[in-house]
mmCIF file of C-alpha atoms in Angstrom:
data_model
loop_
_atom_site.group_PDB
_atom_site.id
_atom_site.type_symbol
_atom_site.label_atom_id
_atom_site.label_comp_id
_atom_site.label_asym_id
_atom_site.label_seq_id
_atom_site.Cartn_x
_atom_site.Cartn_y
_atom_site.Cartn_z
ATOM 1 C CA GLU A 1 15.439 14.015 -1.051
ATOM 2 C CA ALA A 2 12.842 11.931 -2.881
ATOM 3 C CA GLN A 3 9.580 11.818 -1.063
ATOM 4 C CA VAL A 4 5.862 12.121 -0.935
ATOM 5 C CA THR A 5 4.526 14.539 1.608
ATOM 6 C CA GLN A 6 0.980 14.848 3.006
ATOM 7 C CA ASN A 7 -0.831 17.531 5.046
ATOM 8 C CA PRO A 8 -2.056 17.659 7.473
ATOM 9 C CA ARG A 9 -0.690 14.711 9.389
ATOM 10 C CA TYR A 10 -3.637 14.830 12.033
ATOM 11 C CA LEU A 11 -7.033 16.477 11.607
ATOM 12 C CA ILE A 12 -9.988 16.254 13.934
ATOM 13 C CA THR A 13 -13.127 17.820 12.123
ATOM 14 C CA VAL A 14 -16.951 17.582 12.378
ATOM 15 C CA THR A 15 -19.379 16.011 10.179
ATOM 16 C CA GLY A 16 -20.242 17.740 7.155
ATOM 17 C CA LYS A 17 -17.282 20.405 7.177
ATOM 18 C CA LYS A 18 -15.490 20.139 3.802
ATOM 19 C CA LEU A 19 -11.731 19.361 4.007
ATOM 20 C CA THR A 20 -8.817 18.643 1.751
ATOM 21 C CA VAL A 21 -5.827 16.657 2.339
ATOM 22 C CA THR A 22 -2.939 17.562 0.263
ATOM 23 C CA CYS A 23 -0.436 15.211 -1.259
ATOM 24 C CA SER A 24 2.807 16.140 -3.175
ATOM 25 C CA GLN A 25 5.597 14.080 -4.730
ATOM 26 C CA ASN A 26 9.054 15.301 -5.946
ATOM 27 C CA MET A 27 9.967 12.049 -8.030
ATOM 28 C CA ASN A 28 8.141 13.122 -11.349
ATOM 29 C CA HIS A 29 5.979 10.017 -10.983
ATOM 30 C CA GLU A 30 2.996 9.622 -13.269
ATOM 31 C CA TYR A 31 0.958 7.351 -11.053
ATOM 32 C CA MET A 32 -0.411 8.631 -7.732
ATOM 33 C CA SER A 33 -2.934 6.987 -5.516
ATOM 34 C CA TRP A 34 -4.800 7.351 -2.187
ATOM 35 C CA TYR A 35 -5.606 4.634 0.284
ATOM 36 C CA ARG A 36 -7.261 4.294 3.548
ATOM 37 C CA GLN A 37 -6.331 1.892 6.286
ATOM 38 C CA ASP A 38 -8.768 0.593 8.726
ATOM 39 C CA PRO A 39 -8.160 -2.210 11.537
ATOM 40 C CA GLY A 40 -9.021 -5.608 10.063
ATOM 41 C CA LEU A 41 -9.556 -4.294 6.634
ATOM 42 C CA GLY A 42 -5.973 -3.538 5.485
ATOM 43 C CA LEU A 43 -5.169 -0.823 2.950
ATOM 44 C CA ARG A 44 -7.857 -0.033 0.479
ATOM 45 C CA GLN A 45 -7.494 2.119 -2.578
ATOM 46 C CA ILE A 46 -9.794 5.103 -2.910
ATOM 47 C CA TYR A 47 -8.696 6.667 -6.209
ATOM 48 C CA TYR A 48 -5.810 6.719 -8.476
ATOM 49 C CA SER A 49 -4.418 8.812 -11.263
ATOM 50 C CA MET A 50 -2.517 7.623 -14.237
ATOM 51 C CA ASN A 51 -1.288 11.267 -15.115
ATOM 52 C CA VAL A 52 -2.396 14.701 -15.189
ATOM 53 C CA GLU A 53 -6.151 14.983 -15.698
ATOM 54 C CA VAL A 54 -6.519 11.325 -15.682
ATOM 55 C CA THR A 55 -8.275 9.842 -12.458
ATOM 56 C CA ASP A 56 -10.210 6.682 -11.728
ATOM 57 C CA LYS A 57 -12.232 5.021 -8.900
ATOM 58 C CA GLY A 58 -10.457 2.452 -6.688
ATOM 59 C CA ASP A 59 -12.316 0.129 -4.488
ATOM 60 C CA VAL A 60 -13.836 2.615 -1.981
ATOM 61 C CA PRO A 61 -14.504 5.986 -3.731
ATOM 62 C CA GLU A 62 -17.768 6.870 -2.193
ATOM 63 C CA GLY A 63 -17.655 10.225 -0.328
ATOM 64 C CA TYR A 64 -14.356 11.215 -1.818
ATOM 65 C CA LYS A 65 -13.092 13.294 -4.944
ATOM 66 C CA VAL A 66 -9.791 13.827 -6.163
ATOM 67 C CA SER A 67 -8.142 16.114 -8.847
ATOM 68 C CA ARG A 68 -4.829 15.992 -10.670
ATOM 69 C CA LYS A 69 -4.168 19.348 -12.302
ATOM 70 C CA GLU A 70 -0.421 19.156 -11.837
ATOM 71 C CA LYS A 71 1.853 16.089 -12.054
ATOM 72 C CA ARG A 72 3.306 16.457 -8.513
ATOM 73 C CA ASN A 73 -0.044 17.175 -6.523
ATOM 74 C CA PHE A 74 -3.026 14.883 -5.967
ATOM 75 C CA PRO A 75 -5.397 16.235 -3.167
ATOM 76 C CA LEU A 76 -8.056 14.172 -1.568
ATOM 77 C CA ILE A 77 -11.324 16.112 -0.941
ATOM 78 C CA LEU A 78 -13.991 15.135 1.401
ATOM 79 C CA GLU A 79 -17.039 17.331 0.542
ATOM 80 C CA SER A 80 -19.013 16.353 3.458
ATOM 81 C CA PRO A 81 -17.075 14.109 5.895
ATOM 82 C CA SER A 82 -19.023 11.466 8.048
ATOM 83 C CA PRO A 83 -17.721 9.584 11.091
ATOM 84 C CA ASN A 84 -17.282 6.384 8.875
ATOM 85 C CA GLN A 85 -14.546 8.237 7.078
ATOM 86 C CA THR A 86 -12.379 8.312 10.176
ATOM 87 C CA SER A 87 -9.241 6.495 9.171
ATOM 88 C CA LEU A 88 -5.636 6.692 8.364
ATOM 89 C CA TYR A 89 -5.098 7.940 4.837
ATOM 90 C CA PHE A 90 -2.043 7.286 2.716
ATOM 91 C CA CYS A 91 -0.964 8.971 -0.589
ATOM 92 C CA ALA A 92 1.347 6.875 -2.762
ATOM 93 C CA SER A 93 3.309 7.562 -6.159
ATOM 94 C CA ARG A 94 5.050 5.468 -8.514
ATOM 95 C CA ARG A 95 6.441 5.443 -12.269
ATOM 96 C CA SER A 96 3.924 4.229 -14.756
ATOM 97 C CA GLN A 97 6.345 2.606 -17.171
ATOM 98 C CA HIS A 98 6.688 -1.074 -16.998
ATOM 99 C CA GLY A 99 9.976 -2.343 -15.926
ATOM 100 C CA GLN A 100 12.222 -3.241 -13.041
ATOM 101 C CA GLY A 101 10.795 -1.342 -9.922
ATOM 102 C CA SER A 102 8.014 0.143 -11.796
ATOM 103 C CA HIS A 103 5.441 -1.082 -9.372
ATOM 104 C CA GLU A 104 7.117 -0.040 -6.355
ATOM 105 C CA GLN A 105 5.013 2.544 -4.550
ATOM 106 C CA TYR A 106 6.543 5.215 -2.358
ATOM 107 C CA PHE A 107 4.173 6.051 0.491
ATOM 108 C CA GLY A 108 3.699 9.307 2.205
ATOM 109 C CA PRO A 109 3.614 9.474 6.009
ATOM 110 C CA GLY A 110 -0.021 9.201 6.444
ATOM 111 C CA THR A 111 -2.873 11.513 7.747
ATOM 112 C CA ARG A 112 -5.046 10.404 10.652
ATOM 113 C CA LEU A 113 -8.347 11.850 10.226
ATOM 114 C CA THR A 114 -11.097 11.750 12.917
ATOM 115 C CA VAL A 115 -14.581 12.998 11.944
ATOM 116 C CA THR A 116 -16.953 13.593 14.904
ATOM 117 C CA GLU B 1 -13.629 -10.430 -7.146
ATOM 118 C CA ASP B 2 -10.109 -9.894 -6.492
ATOM 119 C CA LYS B 3 -8.991 -11.674 -3.169
ATOM 120 C CA VAL B 4 -5.792 -11.668 -1.128
ATOM 121 C CA VAL B 5 -5.314 -13.802 1.927
ATOM 122 C CA GLN B 6 -2.369 -13.610 4.217
ATOM 123 C CA SER B 7 -1.658 -16.096 6.894
ATOM 124 C CA PRO B 8 -1.009 -16.373 9.787
ATOM 125 C CA LEU B 9 -2.786 -13.027 10.704
ATOM 126 C CA SER B 10 -0.446 -12.620 13.688
ATOM 127 C CA LEU B 11 2.462 -14.618 15.193
ATOM 128 C CA VAL B 12 4.941 -14.157 18.080
ATOM 129 C CA VAL B 13 8.363 -15.698 17.924
ATOM 130 C CA HIS B 14 11.863 -15.370 19.703
ATOM 131 C CA GLU B 15 14.753 -13.669 18.462
ATOM 132 C CA GLY B 16 16.698 -16.205 16.082
ATOM 133 C CA ASP B 17 13.551 -17.936 14.927
ATOM 134 C CA THR B 18 12.913 -18.441 11.334
ATOM 135 C CA VAL B 19 9.369 -17.349 10.047
ATOM 136 C CA THR B 20 7.307 -17.983 7.010
ATOM 137 C CA LEU B 21 4.553 -15.642 5.914
ATOM 138 C CA ASN B 22 2.053 -16.739 3.266
ATOM 139 C CA CYS B 23 0.104 -14.766 0.706
ATOM 140 C CA SER B 24 -2.354 -16.241 -1.595
ATOM 141 C CA TYR B 25 -4.298 -14.285 -4.256
ATOM 142 C CA GLU B 26 -6.947 -14.434 -6.886
ATOM 143 C CA VAL B 27 -6.625 -11.405 -9.110
ATOM 144 C CA THR B 28 -7.294 -10.906 -12.843
ATOM 145 C CA ASN B 29 -4.640 -9.833 -15.230
ATOM 146 C CA PHE B 30 -1.967 -10.387 -12.557
ATOM 147 C CA ARG B 31 1.189 -8.316 -13.179
ATOM 148 C CA SER B 32 3.368 -8.636 -10.016
ATOM 149 C CA LEU B 33 3.335 -9.187 -6.437
ATOM 150 C CA LEU B 34 4.861 -6.591 -3.934
ATOM 151 C CA TRP B 35 5.864 -7.236 -0.240
ATOM 152 C CA TYR B 36 5.806 -4.347 2.234
ATOM 153 C CA LYS B 37 6.841 -3.856 5.856
ATOM 154 C CA GLN B 38 4.783 -1.591 7.920
ATOM 155 C CA GLU B 39 5.903 -0.568 11.393
ATOM 156 C CA LYS B 40 4.075 2.281 13.104
ATOM 157 C CA LYS B 41 4.101 4.486 9.870
ATOM 158 C CA ALA B 42 3.838 4.136 6.136
ATOM 159 C CA PRO B 43 4.643 0.795 4.456
ATOM 160 C CA THR B 44 8.055 0.448 3.072
ATOM 161 C CA PHE B 45 8.811 -1.514 0.146
ATOM 162 C CA LEU B 46 10.527 -5.031 0.358
ATOM 163 C CA PHE B 47 10.393 -7.009 -2.803
ATOM 164 C CA MET B 48 8.684 -7.049 -6.207
ATOM 165 C CA LEU B 49 8.026 -10.475 -7.779
ATOM 166 C CA THR B 50 6.953 -11.031 -11.302
ATOM 167 C CA SER B 51 8.231 -14.441 -12.247
ATOM 168 C CA SER B 52 7.563 -18.034 -10.642
ATOM 169 C CA GLY B 53 10.251 -19.868 -8.998
ATOM 170 C CA ILE B 54 12.993 -16.852 -8.803
ATOM 171 C CA GLU B 55 13.761 -16.165 -5.309
ATOM 172 C CA LYS B 56 14.430 -12.487 -4.247
ATOM 173 C CA LYS B 57 16.695 -12.174 -1.290
ATOM 174 C CA SER B 58 17.709 -9.163 0.692
ATOM 175 C CA GLY B 59 19.724 -10.055 3.790
ATOM 176 C CA ARG B 60 17.832 -12.213 5.994
ATOM 177 C CA LEU B 61 14.628 -11.812 3.924
ATOM 178 C CA SER B 62 13.788 -13.795 0.948
ATOM 179 C CA SER B 63 10.550 -14.193 -1.028
ATOM 180 C CA ILE B 64 9.290 -16.414 -3.878
ATOM 181 C CA LEU B 65 6.159 -16.431 -6.055
ATOM 182 C CA ASP B 66 4.299 -19.376 -7.490
ATOM 183 C CA LYS B 67 2.087 -18.010 -10.214
ATOM 184 C CA LYS B 68 0.601 -21.265 -10.987
ATOM 185 C CA GLU B 69 -0.726 -21.938 -7.504
ATOM 186 C CA LEU B 70 -1.156 -18.235 -6.900
ATOM 187 C CA PHE B 71 0.810 -17.740 -3.740
ATOM 188 C CA SER B 72 3.839 -16.110 -2.470
ATOM 189 C CA ILE B 73 5.864 -16.653 0.715
ATOM 190 C CA LEU B 74 8.150 -14.240 2.756
ATOM 191 C CA ASN B 75 10.889 -15.875 4.841
ATOM 192 C CA ILE B 76 12.727 -14.167 7.638
ATOM 193 C CA THR B 77 15.609 -16.126 9.022
ATOM 194 C CA ALA B 78 17.433 -15.253 12.342
ATOM 195 C CA THR B 79 14.533 -12.868 13.351
ATOM 196 C CA GLN B 80 15.535 -9.748 15.307
ATOM 197 C CA THR B 81 13.171 -7.406 17.390
ATOM 198 C CA GLY B 82 13.579 -4.934 14.525
ATOM 199 C CA ASP B 83 11.528 -7.194 12.296
ATOM 200 C CA SER B 84 8.597 -6.682 14.338
ATOM 201 C CA ALA B 85 6.048 -5.191 12.092
ATOM 202 C CA VAL B 86 3.011 -5.867 9.907
ATOM 203 C CA TYR B 87 3.988 -7.426 6.542
ATOM 204 C CA LEU B 88 1.747 -6.708 3.537
ATOM 205 C CA CYS B 89 1.463 -8.347 0.366
ATOM 206 C CA ALA B 90 0.097 -6.640 -2.592
ATOM 207 C CA PRO B 91 -0.698 -8.196 -5.973
ATOM 208 C CA SER B 92 -1.038 -5.784 -8.700
ATOM 209 C CA TRP B 93 -3.116 -6.140 -11.826
ATOM 210 C CA GLY B 94 -3.206 -4.156 -14.849
ATOM 211 C CA TYR B 95 -0.918 -1.137 -14.259
ATOM 212 C CA GLN B 96 -3.465 0.702 -12.153
ATOM 213 C CA LYS B 97 -4.879 -1.343 -9.339
ATOM 214 C CA VAL B 98 -3.064 -2.688 -6.345
ATOM 215 C CA THR B 99 -5.129 -4.913 -3.738
ATOM 216 C CA PHE B 100 -3.544 -5.261 -0.389
ATOM 217 C CA GLY B 101 -3.804 -8.123 1.985
ATOM 218 C CA THR B 102 -4.677 -7.363 5.601
ATOM 219 C CA GLY B 103 -1.344 -8.338 6.644
ATOM 220 C CA THR B 104 0.541 -10.576 9.005
ATOM 221 C CA LYS B 105 1.505 -9.067 12.327
ATOM 222 C CA LEU B 106 4.938 -10.212 13.537
ATOM 223 C CA GLN B 107 6.226 -9.813 16.925
ATOM 224 C CA VAL B 108 9.603 -10.862 17.725
ATOM 225 C CA ILE B 109 10.518 -11.033 21.491
ATOM 226 C CA PRO B 110 13.963 -11.004 22.886
#
């Protein structure tokens, strides 16, 4: 089954304790992206990756890091989480080639993070 | 600055009603506009629109894009309670960035 998986699905942590949220896709997609979703603000892009070893900042990258060492995985790293990073996080992937359906993003199930 | 505005922010309708959701955008290097439906989980894809004036249809849902006036509409006819969700529009620009609107929350009551 084609899917994007994220782990963990729920996480409560304390300020300053480094954490990683994993994301993996089995569709051989080149493009992967991380979003956070907050009430009233919608989905905002954190980082994206066009392919292995190619990453770039989205609209709200501060406080986050990513890496893309393998095509299928795109972990999100919070080196020193703060309460304002409490949010619902989504990973997504899609093909990079232009064409029919090329911009459809497949979303993971989401990770609800609470930083106290 | 790229901007996406969806309206209305929320609406409540009765089953069987027809609704029209609006999305206006200002993005540079526009490529396409996508509509998503989000229930209490991840967004799911509805439509991708790239050309003006060509209506996309899927059952009771349809959507059209006006690239000159920079807006899109999503129509839902004969609404059902299962249509209750937040509907998101997302213009994409370049091949990398996608800007989501804050969504329209639709509630369909029996």
